[in-house]
């Protein structure tokens, strides 16, 4: 079967750095998305990786290793507004989007 | 209006009621999706429409009935639901289905409670 694993919940301190991991076992791979979802709101696009390596966008970076079936989302200089759920999703060989259950990130002052 | 909108935002219904959820996208996309989001579970894809044609129906019970009259509008008709159907129902759109880069744009969802 297809599976995406993420930690259920993480806690971090304002101003710090946090890394949210995602491991996947899917039938093929055609790219990986990270989305952010604030409570009661729509998921919004953060990043897309299809090649190995690090993609940086301001305070957020996303890393991919296809050989390891692994990605992480790195959030720097954490702000209170970064408290949200972070969803990892993989495009499989049939171009279907397979979703993880999401990681709830709690930021403390 | 911009992006993807959904109405109503909240819905409480009894098991014998009939109601409909509405989604509208203002992005000029050709693909639209219905997802079910339950607490601590992955997003469950329910239905996919591409150019108004249904391309996916992921074994969804018949008490959920989708309708896509045009590429901008998507409905989910609900009847004789069960309490376990209580969840957040998300609508999304994308330029088309498939492809290696197919970012989906989500609406805010309808929080459904079935009593």
Short mmCIF file of N, CA, C and O in Angstrom, two decimals, chain B:
data_model
loop_
_atom_site.label_atom_id
_atom_site.label_comp_id
_atom_site.label_asym_id
_atom_site.label_seq_id
_atom_site.Cartn_x
_atom_site.Cartn_y
_atom_site.Cartn_z
N UNK B 1 -14.83 38.13 -5.77
CA UNK B 1 -14.37 36.88 -5.13
C UNK B 1 -13.13 36.38 -5.84
O UNK B 1 -13.02 36.43 -7.06
N UNK B 2 -12.20 35.89 -5.09
CA UNK B 2 -11.00 35.32 -5.66
C UNK B 2 -10.78 33.93 -5.12
O UNK B 2 -11.34 33.56 -4.09
N UNK B 3 -9.97 33.13 -5.83
CA UNK B 3 -9.60 31.83 -5.31
C UNK B 3 -10.76 30.85 -5.34
O UNK B 3 -11.54 30.81 -6.29
N UNK B 4 -10.85 30.05 -4.30
CA UNK B 4 -11.87 29.01 -4.20
C UNK B 4 -12.76 29.32 -3.00
O UNK B 4 -12.25 29.52 -1.89
N UNK B 5 -14.06 29.40 -3.25
CA UNK B 5 -14.99 29.69 -2.16
C UNK B 5 -15.90 28.49 -1.93
O UNK B 5 -16.20 27.73 -2.87
N UNK B 6 -16.32 28.34 -0.69
CA UNK B 6 -17.23 27.25 -0.34
C UNK B 6 -18.34 27.78 0.56
O UNK B 6 -18.09 28.60 1.45
N UNK B 7 -19.54 27.28 0.33
CA UNK B 7 -20.67 27.59 1.20
C UNK B 7 -21.50 26.34 1.43
O UNK B 7 -21.58 25.47 0.54
N UNK B 8 -22.11 26.21 2.60
CA UNK B 8 -21.88 27.05 3.78
C UNK B 8 -20.55 26.72 4.46
O UNK B 8 -19.92 25.72 4.12
N UNK B 9 -20.13 27.52 5.39
CA UNK B 9 -18.91 27.22 6.12
C UNK B 9 -19.16 26.20 7.23
O UNK B 9 -18.27 25.44 7.60
N UNK B 10 -20.36 26.24 7.77
CA UNK B 10 -20.73 25.29 8.81
C UNK B 10 -22.12 24.74 8.50
O UNK B 10 -22.99 25.49 8.03
N UNK B 11 -22.31 23.44 8.78
CA UNK B 11 -23.60 22.82 8.51
C UNK B 11 -23.86 21.74 9.55
O UNK B 11 -23.00 20.89 9.78
N UNK B 12 -25.02 21.83 10.17
CA UNK B 12 -25.46 20.79 11.09
C UNK B 12 -26.72 20.18 10.50
O UNK B 12 -27.65 20.89 10.14
N UNK B 13 -26.74 18.87 10.37
CA UNK B 13 -27.91 18.23 9.78
C UNK B 13 -28.22 16.91 10.47
O UNK B 13 -27.34 16.26 11.03
N UNK B 14 -29.49 16.55 10.40
CA UNK B 14 -29.91 15.27 10.92
C UNK B 14 -29.71 14.18 9.88
O UNK B 14 -29.47 14.47 8.70
N UNK B 15 -29.81 12.96 10.31
CA UNK B 15 -29.53 11.84 9.40
C UNK B 15 -30.55 11.72 8.29
O UNK B 15 -30.27 11.11 7.25
N UNK B 16 -31.72 12.31 8.46
CA UNK B 16 -32.75 12.19 7.41
C UNK B 16 -32.80 13.40 6.49
O UNK B 16 -33.57 13.43 5.54
N UNK B 17 -31.97 14.40 6.78
CA UNK B 17 -32.00 15.62 5.97
C UNK B 17 -31.34 15.43 4.61
O UNK B 17 -30.54 14.50 4.41
N UNK B 18 -31.65 16.36 3.71
CA UNK B 18 -30.91 16.48 2.45
C UNK B 18 -30.36 17.89 2.37
O UNK B 18 -31.10 18.85 2.56
N UNK B 19 -29.07 17.98 2.09
CA UNK B 19 -28.43 19.29 1.97
C UNK B 19 -27.40 19.23 0.83
O UNK B 19 -27.03 18.15 0.38
N UNK B 20 -26.94 20.40 0.42
CA UNK B 20 -25.91 20.46 -0.62
C UNK B 20 -24.79 21.41 -0.21
O UNK B 20 -25.05 22.47 0.37
N UNK B 21 -23.57 21.03 -0.53
CA UNK B 21 -22.41 21.90 -0.37
C UNK B 21 -22.06 22.48 -1.74
O UNK B 21 -22.14 21.78 -2.75
N UNK B 22 -21.63 23.73 -1.71
CA UNK B 22 -21.30 24.40 -2.97
C UNK B 22 -19.85 24.86 -2.96
O UNK B 22 -19.33 25.31 -1.94
N UNK B 23 -19.22 24.73 -4.12
CA UNK B 23 -17.85 25.20 -4.30
C UNK B 23 -17.78 25.98 -5.60
O UNK B 23 -18.36 25.55 -6.61
N UNK B 24 -17.06 27.08 -5.58
CA UNK B 24 -16.86 27.88 -6.79
C UNK B 24 -15.41 28.31 -6.86
O UNK B 24 -14.85 28.76 -5.87
N UNK B 25 -14.83 28.16 -8.05
CA UNK B 25 -13.44 28.62 -8.22
C UNK B 25 -13.38 29.70 -9.28
O UNK B 25 -14.05 29.63 -10.31
N UNK B 26 -12.55 30.71 -8.98
CA UNK B 26 -12.43 31.90 -9.84
C UNK B 26 -11.02 31.97 -10.44
O UNK B 26 -10.47 33.05 -10.65
N UNK B 27 -10.43 30.80 -10.67
CA UNK B 27 -9.03 30.73 -11.10
C UNK B 27 -8.88 30.27 -12.54
O UNK B 27 -7.75 30.14 -13.03
N UNK B 28 -9.99 29.98 -13.19
CA UNK B 28 -9.93 29.51 -14.57
C UNK B 28 -9.41 28.10 -14.71
O UNK B 28 -8.93 27.70 -15.77
N UNK B 29 -9.49 27.33 -13.64
CA UNK B 29 -9.01 25.94 -13.66
C UNK B 29 -10.02 25.01 -14.32
O UNK B 29 -11.22 25.32 -14.41
N UNK B 30 -9.51 23.84 -14.71
CA UNK B 30 -10.38 22.86 -15.36
C UNK B 30 -10.65 21.63 -14.51
O UNK B 30 -11.49 20.80 -14.88
N UNK B 31 -9.95 21.48 -13.41
CA UNK B 31 -10.13 20.32 -12.53
C UNK B 31 -10.61 20.78 -11.16
O UNK B 31 -10.14 21.79 -10.63
N UNK B 32 -11.55 20.01 -10.60
CA UNK B 32 -12.06 20.30 -9.26
C UNK B 32 -12.16 19.01 -8.46
O UNK B 32 -12.38 17.93 -9.03
N UNK B 33 -12.01 19.14 -7.15
CA UNK B 33 -11.89 17.97 -6.27
C UNK B 33 -12.75 18.16 -5.02
O UNK B 33 -12.88 19.28 -4.52
N UNK B 34 -13.28 17.07 -4.51
CA UNK B 34 -13.85 17.04 -3.16
C UNK B 34 -12.99 16.14 -2.29
O UNK B 34 -12.66 15.00 -2.67
N UNK B 35 -12.64 16.66 -1.10
CA UNK B 35 -11.90 15.91 -0.10
C UNK B 35 -12.69 15.87 1.20
O UNK B 35 -13.37 16.83 1.55
N UNK B 36 -12.47 14.81 1.96
CA UNK B 36 -12.96 14.73 3.33
C UNK B 36 -11.75 14.79 4.26
O UNK B 36 -10.76 14.06 4.04
N UNK B 37 -11.82 15.66 5.26
CA UNK B 37 -10.72 15.77 6.22
C UNK B 37 -11.25 15.49 7.63
O UNK B 37 -12.04 16.27 8.16
N UNK B 38 -10.80 14.38 8.19
CA UNK B 38 -11.15 14.02 9.56
C UNK B 38 -9.93 14.22 10.44
O UNK B 38 -8.80 14.15 9.97
N UNK B 39 -10.18 14.45 11.71
CA UNK B 39 -9.09 14.75 12.65
C UNK B 39 -8.03 13.66 12.63
O UNK B 39 -8.34 12.47 12.69
N UNK B 40 -6.78 14.10 12.51
CA UNK B 40 -5.60 13.23 12.59
C UNK B 40 -5.58 12.15 11.52
O UNK B 40 -4.91 11.12 11.69
N UNK B 41 -6.29 12.37 10.43
CA UNK B 41 -6.25 11.44 9.30
C UNK B 41 -5.82 12.17 8.04
O UNK B 41 -6.02 13.39 7.94
N UNK B 42 -5.24 11.46 7.08
CA UNK B 42 -4.90 12.10 5.81
C UNK B 42 -6.15 12.58 5.09
O UNK B 42 -7.24 12.05 5.29
N UNK B 43 -5.96 13.57 4.26
CA UNK B 43 -7.03 13.99 3.37
C UNK B 43 -7.49 12.79 2.54
O UNK B 43 -6.68 12.07 1.97
N UNK B 44 -8.81 12.60 2.48
CA UNK B 44 -9.37 11.51 1.68
C UNK B 44 -9.98 12.10 0.42
O UNK B 44 -10.94 12.87 0.48
N UNK B 45 -9.42 11.73 -0.72
CA UNK B 45 -9.99 12.18 -1.98
C UNK B 45 -11.31 11.46 -2.24
O UNK B 45 -11.37 10.23 -2.18
N UNK B 46 -12.36 12.24 -2.52
CA UNK B 46 -13.68 11.65 -2.76
C UNK B 46 -13.99 11.61 -4.26
O UNK B 46 -14.29 10.55 -4.81
N UNK B 47 -13.95 12.76 -4.89
CA UNK B 47 -14.32 12.86 -6.30
C UNK B 47 -13.38 13.83 -7.01
O UNK B 47 -12.89 14.78 -6.42
N UNK B 48 -13.19 13.56 -8.31
CA UNK B 48 -12.40 14.43 -9.16
C UNK B 48 -13.17 14.69 -10.44
O UNK B 48 -13.72 13.75 -11.04
N UNK B 49 -13.20 15.94 -10.86
CA UNK B 49 -13.78 16.30 -12.15
C UNK B 49 -12.72 17.01 -12.96
O UNK B 49 -12.01 17.88 -12.46
N UNK B 50 -12.62 16.64 -14.23
CA UNK B 50 -11.71 17.30 -15.16
C UNK B 50 -12.52 17.70 -16.39
O UNK B 50 -13.13 16.84 -17.04
N UNK B 51 -12.55 18.98 -16.68
CA UNK B 51 -13.37 19.49 -17.78
C UNK B 51 -14.82 18.98 -17.64
O UNK B 51 -15.42 18.49 -18.59
N UNK B 52 -15.35 19.09 -16.44
CA UNK B 52 -16.75 18.75 -16.10
C UNK B 52 -17.03 17.25 -16.09
O UNK B 52 -18.14 16.83 -15.77
N UNK B 53 -16.06 16.43 -16.43
CA UNK B 53 -16.27 14.99 -16.45
C UNK B 53 -15.68 14.35 -15.18
O UNK B 53 -14.53 14.65 -14.82
N UNK B 54 -16.44 13.48 -14.56
CA UNK B 54 -15.94 12.83 -13.37
C UNK B 54 -14.88 11.81 -13.75
O UNK B 54 -15.14 10.93 -14.59
N UNK B 55 -13.71 11.93 -13.16
CA UNK B 55 -12.61 11.01 -13.49
C UNK B 55 -12.25 10.11 -12.32
O UNK B 55 -11.51 9.14 -12.50
N UNK B 56 -12.69 10.45 -11.12
CA UNK B 56 -12.38 9.64 -9.95
C UNK B 56 -13.60 9.56 -9.05
O UNK B 56 -14.29 10.54 -8.84
N UNK B 57 -13.83 8.36 -8.53
CA UNK B 57 -14.82 8.17 -7.48
C UNK B 57 -14.24 7.11 -6.57
O UNK B 57 -14.28 5.92 -6.88
N UNK B 58 -13.64 7.57 -5.49
CA UNK B 58 -12.87 6.66 -4.65
C UNK B 58 -13.76 5.88 -3.68
O UNK B 58 -13.65 6.03 -2.47
N UNK B 59 -14.61 5.04 -4.24
CA UNK B 59 -15.46 4.15 -3.42
C UNK B 59 -16.24 4.93 -2.38
O UNK B 59 -16.32 4.53 -1.21
N UNK B 60 -16.78 6.05 -2.80
CA UNK B 60 -17.54 6.88 -1.87
C UNK B 60 -18.98 6.37 -1.80
O UNK B 60 -19.57 6.05 -2.83
N UNK B 61 -19.56 6.28 -0.59
CA UNK B 61 -20.95 5.81 -0.47
C UNK B 61 -21.91 6.67 -1.29
O UNK B 61 -21.69 7.88 -1.46
N UNK B 62 -22.97 6.06 -1.75
CA UNK B 62 -23.91 6.75 -2.63
C UNK B 62 -24.68 7.85 -1.92
O UNK B 62 -25.37 8.64 -2.58
N UNK B 63 -24.61 7.93 -0.61
CA UNK B 63 -25.28 9.04 0.10
C UNK B 63 -24.58 10.38 -0.18
O UNK B 63 -25.08 11.43 0.18
N UNK B 64 -23.39 10.32 -0.82
CA UNK B 64 -22.71 11.51 -1.32
C UNK B 64 -22.83 11.52 -2.84
O UNK B 64 -22.38 10.56 -3.50
N UNK B 65 -23.36 12.59 -3.38
CA UNK B 65 -23.58 12.66 -4.82
C UNK B 65 -23.01 13.96 -5.36
O UNK B 65 -23.50 15.04 -5.03
N UNK B 66 -21.96 13.89 -6.21
CA UNK B 66 -21.38 15.13 -6.73
C UNK B 66 -22.09 15.59 -7.99
O UNK B 66 -22.74 14.82 -8.70
N UNK B 67 -21.94 16.89 -8.25
CA UNK B 67 -22.47 17.46 -9.48
C UNK B 67 -21.53 18.57 -9.92
O UNK B 67 -21.12 19.40 -9.11
N UNK B 68 -21.20 18.57 -11.20
CA UNK B 68 -20.29 19.59 -11.74
C UNK B 68 -20.90 20.16 -13.01
O UNK B 68 -20.64 19.67 -14.11
N UNK B 69 -21.71 21.21 -12.89
CA UNK B 69 -22.39 21.76 -14.07
C UNK B 69 -21.46 22.48 -15.05
O UNK B 69 -21.77 22.56 -16.24
N UNK B 70 -20.36 23.00 -14.54
CA UNK B 70 -19.35 23.66 -15.40
C UNK B 70 -18.03 23.65 -14.66
O UNK B 70 -17.97 23.25 -13.50
N UNK B 71 -16.99 24.10 -15.32
CA UNK B 71 -15.64 23.99 -14.73
C UNK B 71 -15.45 24.87 -13.51
O UNK B 71 -14.46 24.72 -12.80
N UNK B 72 -16.36 25.78 -13.26
CA UNK B 72 -16.19 26.71 -12.14
C UNK B 72 -16.97 26.32 -10.89
O UNK B 72 -16.72 26.86 -9.82
N UNK B 73 -17.93 25.44 -11.06
CA UNK B 73 -18.82 25.10 -9.95
C UNK B 73 -18.83 23.60 -9.67
O UNK B 73 -18.84 22.78 -10.59
N UNK B 74 -18.88 23.29 -8.39
CA UNK B 74 -18.93 21.90 -7.96
C UNK B 74 -19.85 21.82 -6.75
O UNK B 74 -19.77 22.66 -5.85
N UNK B 75 -20.72 20.82 -6.76
CA UNK B 75 -21.64 20.62 -5.66
C UNK B 75 -21.43 19.22 -5.07
O UNK B 75 -20.99 18.30 -5.76
N UNK B 76 -21.76 19.11 -3.79
CA UNK B 76 -21.81 17.80 -3.15
C UNK B 76 -23.16 17.68 -2.46
O UNK B 76 -23.44 18.39 -1.50
N UNK B 77 -24.02 16.80 -3.00
CA UNK B 77 -25.36 16.60 -2.47
C UNK B 77 -25.30 15.51 -1.41
O UNK B 77 -24.70 14.44 -1.64
N UNK B 78 -25.92 15.80 -0.29
CA UNK B 78 -25.85 14.91 0.87
C UNK B 78 -27.24 14.42 1.24
O UNK B 78 -28.19 15.22 1.30
N UNK B 79 -27.39 13.13 1.50
CA UNK B 79 -28.68 12.63 1.97
C UNK B 79 -28.48 11.37 2.80
O UNK B 79 -27.61 10.55 2.52
N UNK B 80 -29.29 11.26 3.84
CA UNK B 80 -29.25 10.14 4.79
C UNK B 80 -27.83 9.85 5.27
O UNK B 80 -27.33 8.72 5.18
N UNK B 81 -27.16 10.91 5.74
CA UNK B 81 -25.79 10.74 6.21
C UNK B 81 -25.77 10.07 7.58
O UNK B 81 -26.78 9.98 8.28
N UNK B 82 -24.57 9.63 7.95
CA UNK B 82 -24.33 8.97 9.22
C UNK B 82 -23.46 9.87 10.10
O UNK B 82 -22.71 10.71 9.59
N UNK B 83 -23.51 9.69 11.41
CA UNK B 83 -22.67 10.54 12.29
C UNK B 83 -21.18 10.47 11.94
O UNK B 83 -20.48 11.47 12.07
N UNK B 84 -20.72 9.32 11.43
CA UNK B 84 -19.29 9.21 11.08
C UNK B 84 -18.92 10.02 9.85
O UNK B 84 -17.73 10.14 9.50
N UNK B 85 -19.92 10.58 9.19
CA UNK B 85 -19.64 11.47 8.05
C UNK B 85 -19.30 12.88 8.50
O UNK B 85 -18.94 13.73 7.67
N UNK B 86 -19.43 13.15 9.78
CA UNK B 86 -19.06 14.46 10.31
C UNK B 86 -17.57 14.69 10.06
O UNK B 86 -16.74 13.86 10.45
N UNK B 87 -17.24 15.80 9.42
CA UNK B 87 -15.85 16.09 9.06
C UNK B 87 -15.79 17.46 8.41
O UNK B 87 -16.81 18.14 8.26
N UNK B 88 -14.59 17.84 8.02
CA UNK B 88 -14.40 19.05 7.20
C UNK B 88 -14.35 18.61 5.74
O UNK B 88 -13.57 17.73 5.39
N UNK B 89 -15.20 19.19 4.91
CA UNK B 89 -15.23 18.85 3.48
C UNK B 89 -14.57 19.99 2.72
O UNK B 89 -15.05 21.14 2.76
N UNK B 90 -13.49 19.64 2.06
CA UNK B 90 -12.69 20.63 1.33
C UNK B 90 -12.87 20.46 -0.16
O UNK B 90 -12.87 19.34 -0.68
N UNK B 91 -13.00 21.59 -0.82
CA UNK B 91 -13.01 21.63 -2.28
C UNK B 91 -11.67 22.19 -2.73
O UNK B 91 -11.08 23.05 -2.06
N UNK B 92 -11.17 21.70 -3.84
CA UNK B 92 -9.92 22.21 -4.40
C UNK B 92 -10.04 22.27 -5.91
O UNK B 92 -10.90 21.61 -6.52
N UNK B 93 -9.19 23.09 -6.52
CA UNK B 93 -9.13 23.13 -7.98
C UNK B 93 -7.67 23.16 -8.42
O UNK B 93 -6.77 23.50 -7.63
N UNK B 94 -7.43 22.78 -9.66
CA UNK B 94 -6.10 22.84 -10.25
C UNK B 94 -6.26 23.05 -11.75
O UNK B 94 -7.34 22.83 -12.30
N UNK B 95 -5.19 23.48 -12.43
CA UNK B 95 -5.33 23.72 -13.86
C UNK B 95 -5.91 22.54 -14.63
O UNK B 95 -6.81 22.68 -15.43
N UNK B 96 -5.39 21.35 -14.36
CA UNK B 96 -5.92 20.10 -14.90
C UNK B 96 -5.59 19.00 -13.92
O UNK B 96 -4.95 19.24 -12.91
N UNK B 97 -6.02 17.80 -14.22
CA UNK B 97 -5.61 16.67 -13.39
C UNK B 97 -4.31 16.09 -13.95
O UNK B 97 -3.93 16.35 -15.09
N UNK B 98 -3.66 15.30 -13.10
CA UNK B 98 -2.44 14.63 -13.53
C UNK B 98 -1.29 15.60 -13.69
O UNK B 98 -1.35 16.74 -13.28
N UNK B 99 -0.21 15.13 -14.30
CA UNK B 99 0.94 15.97 -14.49
C UNK B 99 1.86 15.94 -13.28
O UNK B 99 1.46 15.61 -12.18
N UNK B 100 3.10 16.31 -13.51
CA UNK B 100 4.09 16.23 -12.42
C UNK B 100 4.01 17.43 -11.49
O UNK B 100 4.43 17.37 -10.35
N UNK B 101 3.51 18.54 -11.96
CA UNK B 101 3.33 19.69 -11.07
C UNK B 101 1.90 20.15 -11.22
O UNK B 101 1.52 20.71 -12.24
N UNK B 102 1.13 19.86 -10.22
CA UNK B 102 -0.29 20.16 -10.31
C UNK B 102 -0.75 20.70 -8.97
O UNK B 102 -1.46 20.02 -8.21
N UNK B 103 -0.35 21.94 -8.69
CA UNK B 103 -0.70 22.54 -7.41
C UNK B 103 -2.19 22.68 -7.29
O UNK B 103 -2.86 23.17 -8.21
N UNK B 104 -2.72 22.24 -6.18
CA UNK B 104 -4.15 22.36 -5.93
C UNK B 104 -4.39 23.54 -5.00
O UNK B 104 -3.66 23.77 -4.04
N UNK B 105 -5.45 24.27 -5.31
CA UNK B 105 -5.85 25.43 -4.54
C UNK B 105 -7.12 25.07 -3.79
O UNK B 105 -8.10 24.64 -4.41
N UNK B 106 -7.10 25.27 -2.49
CA UNK B 106 -8.20 24.80 -1.65
C UNK B 106 -9.13 25.93 -1.22
O UNK B 106 -8.72 27.08 -1.02
N UNK B 107 -10.39 25.55 -1.03
CA UNK B 107 -11.34 26.43 -0.37
C UNK B 107 -11.22 26.26 1.13
O UNK B 107 -10.52 25.38 1.61
N UNK B 108 -11.94 27.09 1.90
CA UNK B 108 -11.84 27.06 3.36
C UNK B 108 -12.55 25.88 4.00
O UNK B 108 -12.36 25.61 5.18
N UNK B 109 -13.38 25.18 3.23
CA UNK B 109 -14.04 24.00 3.75
C UNK B 109 -15.41 24.26 4.35
O UNK B 109 -15.75 25.40 4.71
N UNK B 110 -16.19 23.21 4.44
CA UNK B 110 -17.46 23.21 5.15
C UNK B 110 -17.34 22.25 6.32
O UNK B 110 -17.04 21.06 6.12
N UNK B 111 -17.53 22.76 7.51
CA UNK B 111 -17.50 21.90 8.71
C UNK B 111 -18.89 21.29 8.86
O UNK B 111 -19.85 21.98 9.16
N UNK B 112 -18.98 19.99 8.63
CA UNK B 112 -20.27 19.28 8.66
C UNK B 112 -20.39 18.46 9.93
O UNK B 112 -19.48 17.71 10.29
N UNK B 113 -21.52 18.63 10.60
CA UNK B 113 -21.85 17.82 11.78
C UNK B 113 -23.16 17.11 11.52
O UNK B 113 -24.17 17.75 11.19
N UNK B 114 -23.14 15.78 11.65
CA UNK B 114 -24.34 14.97 11.43
C UNK B 114 -24.82 14.45 12.79
O UNK B 114 -24.06 13.78 13.50
N UNK B 115 -26.04 14.81 13.12
CA UNK B 115 -26.56 14.42 14.44
C UNK B 115 -27.35 13.12 14.35
O UNK B 115 -27.93 12.79 13.32
#
